[in-house]
């Protein structure tokens, strides 16, 4: 296995031990972050599925309402009513926190529901269509915002996973191998020193007997 190209000294051993501790702590933290991100991502995916079902329901009522209006009043009258009736809605930017990250999203605020046909020479069918499509617009805005969050969370999960893999498969094994190498060299030197000291002691002891 590969190891770092460092001299086998005690100071380098201390440095390698510190690096290994930091790498292992970093691995644990990143693994926890990855798990939190995945859990939040799954939660957001569930929200997307719910919104998609709600949108399908909204579409299934909005477009039939539009067809019914066109059949009831005709295209020309519908076009005239569309030009005369106005609903003031608001698209508001807001910040959402997910998995400890801030995301910018859009919030759709529909106008207060009101009937316009009585005093604008419109028709009840027109108001129903406007209400249905405003609700659909609200759902589509929410879906777009959450899908953006899902995309960013997925990208963050991928980036975090790469860092986890790098620590687990490369940095930590390499640092451990370097640590083991330095320790073995230092132990071998220690044994050699002990052997030399014993030899010198034995020689000194032998000379004193002569």
mmCIF file of C-alpha atoms in Angstrom:
data_model
loop_
_atom_site.group_PDB
_atom_site.id
_atom_site.type_symbol
_atom_site.label_atom_id
_atom_site.label_comp_id
_atom_site.label_asym_id
_atom_site.label_seq_id
_atom_site.Cartn_x
_atom_site.Cartn_y
_atom_site.Cartn_z
ATOM 1 C CA UNK A 1 0.000 0.000 0.000
ATOM 2 C CA UNK A 2 1.190 3.553 -0.773
ATOM 3 C CA UNK A 3 2.556 5.721 2.003
ATOM 4 C CA UNK A 4 3.678 9.311 2.329
ATOM 5 C CA UNK A 5 7.257 10.142 1.443
ATOM 6 C CA UNK A 6 8.411 11.444 4.836
ATOM 7 C CA UNK A 7 11.490 10.768 6.934
ATOM 8 C CA UNK A 8 10.907 8.241 9.744
ATOM 9 C CA UNK A 9 11.480 10.593 12.673
ATOM 10 C CA UNK A 10 9.664 11.059 15.967
ATOM 11 C CA UNK A 11 8.533 14.552 15.020
ATOM 12 C CA UNK A 12 7.086 13.262 11.751
ATOM 13 C CA UNK A 13 5.382 10.429 13.652
ATOM 14 C CA UNK A 14 3.645 12.970 15.898
ATOM 15 C CA UNK A 15 2.626 14.971 12.839
ATOM 16 C CA UNK A 16 1.287 11.867 11.080
ATOM 17 C CA UNK A 17 -0.675 10.829 14.172
ATOM 18 C CA UNK A 18 -2.247 14.285 14.293
ATOM 19 C CA UNK A 19 -3.089 14.132 10.583
ATOM 20 C CA UNK A 20 -4.640 10.691 11.045
ATOM 21 C CA UNK A 21 -6.759 11.912 13.961
ATOM 22 C CA UNK A 22 -7.978 14.882 11.944
ATOM 23 C CA UNK A 23 -8.726 12.679 8.931
ATOM 24 C CA UNK A 24 -10.689 10.152 11.008
ATOM 25 C CA UNK A 25 -12.653 12.906 12.747
ATOM 26 C CA UNK A 26 -13.321 14.508 9.383
ATOM 27 C CA UNK A 27 -14.503 11.195 7.996
ATOM 28 C CA UNK A 28 -16.991 10.751 10.851
ATOM 29 C CA UNK A 29 -18.322 14.287 10.447
ATOM 30 C CA UNK A 30 -18.644 13.975 6.679
ATOM 31 C CA UNK A 31 -20.376 10.612 7.024
ATOM 32 C CA UNK A 32 -22.872 12.183 9.428
ATOM 33 C CA UNK A 33 -23.354 15.098 7.027
ATOM 34 C CA UNK A 34 -23.932 12.697 4.139
ATOM 35 C CA UNK A 35 -26.565 10.788 6.114
ATOM 36 C CA UNK A 36 -28.358 14.019 7.053
ATOM 37 C CA UNK A 37 -28.250 15.208 3.440
ATOM 38 C CA UNK A 38 -29.625 11.893 2.152
ATOM 39 C CA UNK A 39 -32.438 11.930 4.713
ATOM 40 C CA UNK A 40 -33.359 15.503 3.785
ATOM 41 C CA UNK A 41 -33.109 14.654 0.100
ATOM 42 C CA UNK A 42 -35.510 11.727 0.525
ATOM 43 C CA UNK A 43 -37.864 13.994 2.465
ATOM 44 C CA UNK A 44 -37.824 16.540 -0.358
ATOM 45 C CA UNK A 45 -38.351 13.818 -2.966
ATOM 46 C CA UNK A 46 -41.459 12.725 -1.055
ATOM 47 C CA UNK A 47 -42.668 16.342 -1.166
ATOM 48 C CA UNK A 48 -42.108 16.403 -4.914
ATOM 49 C CA UNK A 49 -44.187 13.246 -5.335
ATOM 50 C CA UNK A 50 -47.027 14.728 -3.261
ATOM 51 C CA UNK A 51 -46.931 17.973 -5.249
ATOM 52 C CA UNK A 52 -46.913 16.080 -8.541
ATOM 53 C CA UNK A 53 -50.064 14.226 -7.451
ATOM 54 C CA UNK A 54 -51.669 17.514 -6.414
ATOM 55 C CA UNK A 55 -50.730 19.058 -9.760
ATOM 56 C CA UNK A 56 -52.265 16.128 -11.633
ATOM 57 C CA UNK A 57 -55.486 16.685 -9.685
ATOM 58 C CA UNK A 58 -55.379 20.431 -10.334
ATOM 59 C CA UNK A 59 -54.802 19.879 -14.061
ATOM 60 C CA UNK A 60 -57.665 17.396 -14.153
ATOM 61 C CA UNK A 61 -60.029 20.128 -12.915
ATOM 62 C CA UNK A 62 -58.496 23.291 -14.406
ATOM 63 C CA UNK A 63 -58.478 22.272 -18.074
ATOM 64 C CA UNK A 64 -61.982 20.785 -18.046
ATOM 65 C CA UNK A 65 -63.135 24.060 -16.435
ATOM 66 C CA UNK A 66 -61.441 25.962 -19.272
ATOM 67 C CA UNK A 67 -63.102 23.793 -21.908
ATOM 68 C CA UNK A 68 -66.476 24.216 -20.202
ATOM 69 C CA UNK A 69 -66.038 28.009 -20.158
ATOM 70 C CA UNK A 70 -65.127 28.125 -23.840
ATOM 71 C CA UNK A 71 -68.162 26.043 -24.705
ATOM 72 C CA UNK A 72 -70.416 28.196 -22.519
ATOM 73 C CA UNK A 73 -69.377 31.695 -23.600
ATOM 74 C CA UNK A 74 -67.260 31.213 -26.711
ATOM 75 C CA UNK A 75 -63.673 32.129 -27.465
ATOM 76 C CA UNK A 76 -64.316 35.770 -28.306
ATOM 77 C CA UNK A 77 -66.134 36.437 -25.054
ATOM 78 C CA UNK A 78 -63.487 34.513 -23.110
ATOM 79 C CA UNK A 79 -60.783 36.637 -24.732
ATOM 80 C CA UNK A 80 -62.652 39.824 -23.810
ATOM 81 C CA UNK A 81 -63.144 38.679 -20.232
ATOM 82 C CA UNK A 82 -59.481 37.733 -19.975
ATOM 83 C CA UNK A 83 -58.479 41.277 -20.930
ATOM 84 C CA UNK A 84 -60.873 42.920 -18.486
ATOM 85 C CA UNK A 85 -60.359 40.762 -15.395
ATOM 86 C CA UNK A 86 -57.101 41.084 -13.488
ATOM 87 C CA UNK A 87 -55.855 39.197 -10.433
ATOM 88 C CA UNK A 88 -52.874 40.687 -8.648
ATOM 89 C CA UNK A 89 -50.710 37.866 -7.329
ATOM 90 C CA UNK A 90 -47.286 38.093 -5.672
ATOM 91 C CA UNK A 91 -44.106 36.084 -6.250
ATOM 92 C CA UNK A 92 -42.009 36.478 -3.145
ATOM 93 C CA UNK A 93 -38.425 35.336 -2.614
ATOM 94 C CA UNK A 94 -37.721 33.584 0.670
ATOM 95 C CA UNK A 95 -34.967 31.550 2.287
ATOM 96 C CA UNK A 96 -35.473 27.935 3.316
ATOM 97 C CA UNK A 97 -33.098 25.945 5.545
ATOM 98 C CA UNK A 98 -32.676 22.250 4.737
ATOM 99 C CA UNK A 99 -29.931 20.009 6.172
ATOM 100 C CA UNK A 100 -28.252 23.108 7.587
ATOM 101 C CA UNK A 101 -28.070 24.778 4.176
ATOM 102 C CA UNK A 102 -29.842 27.920 2.999
ATOM 103 C CA UNK A 103 -31.831 27.755 -0.223
ATOM 104 C CA UNK A 104 -33.500 30.602 -2.050
ATOM 105 C CA UNK A 105 -37.031 29.759 -3.173
ATOM 106 C CA UNK A 106 -40.125 31.460 -4.567
ATOM 107 C CA UNK A 107 -43.424 31.693 -2.737
ATOM 108 C CA UNK A 108 -46.590 32.290 -4.725
ATOM 109 C CA UNK A 109 -49.199 34.371 -2.951
ATOM 110 C CA UNK A 110 -52.519 34.236 -4.802
ATOM 111 C CA UNK A 111 -54.968 37.133 -4.658
ATOM 112 C CA UNK A 112 -57.989 37.044 -2.417
ATOM 113 C CA UNK A 113 -60.657 35.012 -4.162
ATOM 114 C CA UNK A 114 -63.459 37.182 -5.435
ATOM 115 C CA UNK A 115 -66.180 37.046 -8.038
ATOM 116 C CA UNK A 116 -65.832 39.568 -10.837
ATOM 117 C CA UNK A 117 -68.615 38.637 -13.221
ATOM 118 C CA UNK A 118 -71.306 40.567 -11.374
ATOM 119 C CA UNK A 119 -69.811 44.006 -12.026
ATOM 120 C CA UNK A 120 -67.315 43.491 -14.859
ATOM 121 C CA UNK A 121 -69.785 41.950 -17.272
ATOM 122 C CA UNK A 122 -67.906 38.654 -16.966
ATOM 123 C CA UNK A 123 -69.210 35.180 -16.214
ATOM 124 C CA UNK A 124 -69.077 32.759 -13.313
ATOM 125 C CA UNK A 125 -67.273 30.261 -15.542
ATOM 126 C CA UNK A 126 -64.449 32.790 -16.023
ATOM 127 C CA UNK A 127 -63.956 33.185 -12.290
ATOM 128 C CA UNK A 128 -63.882 29.435 -11.790
ATOM 129 C CA UNK A 129 -61.196 29.054 -14.463
ATOM 130 C CA UNK A 130 -59.093 31.874 -12.978
ATOM 131 C CA UNK A 131 -59.300 30.341 -9.501
ATOM 132 C CA UNK A 132 -58.394 26.866 -10.790
ATOM 133 C CA UNK A 133 -55.389 28.112 -12.752
ATOM 134 C CA UNK A 134 -54.137 30.338 -9.949
ATOM 135 C CA UNK A 135 -54.142 27.275 -7.692
ATOM 136 C CA UNK A 136 -52.278 25.349 -10.385
ATOM 137 C CA UNK A 137 -49.737 28.181 -10.663
ATOM 138 C CA UNK A 138 -49.215 28.064 -6.894
ATOM 139 C CA UNK A 139 -48.528 24.320 -7.016
ATOM 140 C CA UNK A 140 -46.180 24.651 -9.998
ATOM 141 C CA UNK A 141 -44.201 27.384 -8.231
ATOM 142 C CA UNK A 142 -43.844 25.193 -5.145
ATOM 143 C CA UNK A 143 -42.779 22.244 -7.274
ATOM 144 C CA UNK A 144 -40.147 24.286 -9.111
ATOM 145 C CA UNK A 145 -38.738 25.578 -5.818
ATOM 146 C CA UNK A 146 -38.563 22.141 -4.200
ATOM 147 C CA UNK A 147 -37.073 20.542 -7.306
ATOM 148 C CA UNK A 148 -34.336 23.177 -7.221
ATOM 149 C CA UNK A 149 -33.633 22.268 -3.589
ATOM 150 C CA UNK A 150 -33.598 18.566 -4.509
ATOM 151 C CA UNK A 151 -31.100 19.227 -7.307
ATOM 152 C CA UNK A 152 -28.795 21.204 -5.009
ATOM 153 C CA UNK A 153 -29.072 18.616 -2.216
ATOM 154 C CA UNK A 154 -28.267 15.813 -4.661
ATOM 155 C CA UNK A 155 -25.211 17.735 -5.861
ATOM 156 C CA UNK A 156 -24.107 18.276 -2.247
ATOM 157 C CA UNK A 157 -24.609 14.569 -1.465
ATOM 158 C CA UNK A 158 -22.449 13.650 -4.450
ATOM 159 C CA UNK A 159 -19.711 16.103 -3.422
ATOM 160 C CA UNK A 160 -19.774 14.895 0.185
ATOM 161 C CA UNK A 161 -19.664 11.257 -0.924
ATOM 162 C CA UNK A 162 -16.556 11.960 -3.011
ATOM 163 C CA UNK A 163 -14.862 13.494 0.028
ATOM 164 C CA UNK A 164 -15.898 10.562 2.226
ATOM 165 C CA UNK A 165 -14.544 8.097 -0.325
ATOM 166 C CA UNK A 166 -11.284 10.037 -0.642
ATOM 167 C CA UNK A 167 -10.745 9.918 3.114
ATOM 168 C CA UNK A 168 -11.832 6.298 3.452
ATOM 169 C CA UNK A 169 -10.023 4.851 0.435
ATOM 170 C CA UNK A 170 -6.965 7.058 0.117
ATOM 171 C CA UNK A 171 -6.127 9.560 2.854
ATOM 172 C CA UNK A 172 -6.742 7.419 5.950
ATOM 173 C CA UNK A 173 -5.157 4.180 4.605
ATOM 174 C CA UNK A 174 -2.128 6.099 3.315
ATOM 175 C CA UNK A 175 -1.695 7.920 6.623
ATOM 176 C CA UNK A 176 -2.081 4.684 8.601
ATOM 177 C CA UNK A 177 0.489 2.974 6.384
ATOM 178 C CA UNK A 178 2.903 5.884 6.868
ATOM 179 C CA UNK A 179 2.348 5.794 10.632
ATOM 180 C CA UNK A 180 2.996 2.044 10.753
ATOM 181 C CA UNK A 181 6.128 2.453 8.624
ATOM 182 C CA UNK A 182 7.588 5.198 10.834
ATOM 183 C CA UNK A 183 6.764 3.253 14.001
ATOM 184 C CA UNK A 184 8.430 0.123 12.640
ATOM 185 C CA UNK A 185 11.565 2.044 11.645
ATOM 186 C CA UNK A 186 11.750 3.784 15.020
ATOM 187 C CA UNK A 187 11.211 0.493 16.852
ATOM 188 C CA UNK A 188 13.959 -1.116 14.791
ATOM 189 C CA UNK A 189 16.279 1.784 15.614
ATOM 190 C CA UNK A 190 15.388 1.445 19.271
ATOM 191 C CA UNK A 191 16.224 -2.234 19.222
ATOM 192 C CA UNK A 192 19.520 -1.482 17.490
ATOM 193 C CA UNK A 193 20.328 1.166 20.076
ATOM 194 C CA UNK A 194 19.529 -1.211 22.919
ATOM 195 C CA UNK A 195 21.680 -3.884 21.293
ATOM 196 C CA UNK A 196 24.559 -1.423 20.860
ATOM 197 C CA UNK A 197 24.242 -0.226 24.453
ATOM 198 C CA UNK A 198 24.220 -3.787 25.740
ATOM 199 C CA UNK A 199 27.273 -4.595 23.635
ATOM 200 C CA UNK A 200 29.121 -1.538 24.912
ATOM 201 C CA UNK A 201 28.151 -2.336 28.469
ATOM 202 C CA UNK A 202 29.290 -5.898 28.065
ATOM 203 C CA UNK A 203 32.633 -4.778 26.648
ATOM 204 C CA UNK A 204 33.158 -2.246 29.383
ATOM 205 C CA UNK A 205 32.326 -4.833 31.970
ATOM 206 C CA UNK A 206 34.735 -7.315 30.431
ATOM 207 C CA UNK A 207 37.585 -4.792 30.354
ATOM 208 C CA UNK A 208 37.152 -4.001 34.000
ATOM 209 C CA UNK A 209 37.726 -7.661 34.898
ATOM 210 C CA UNK A 210 41.139 -7.771 33.231
#
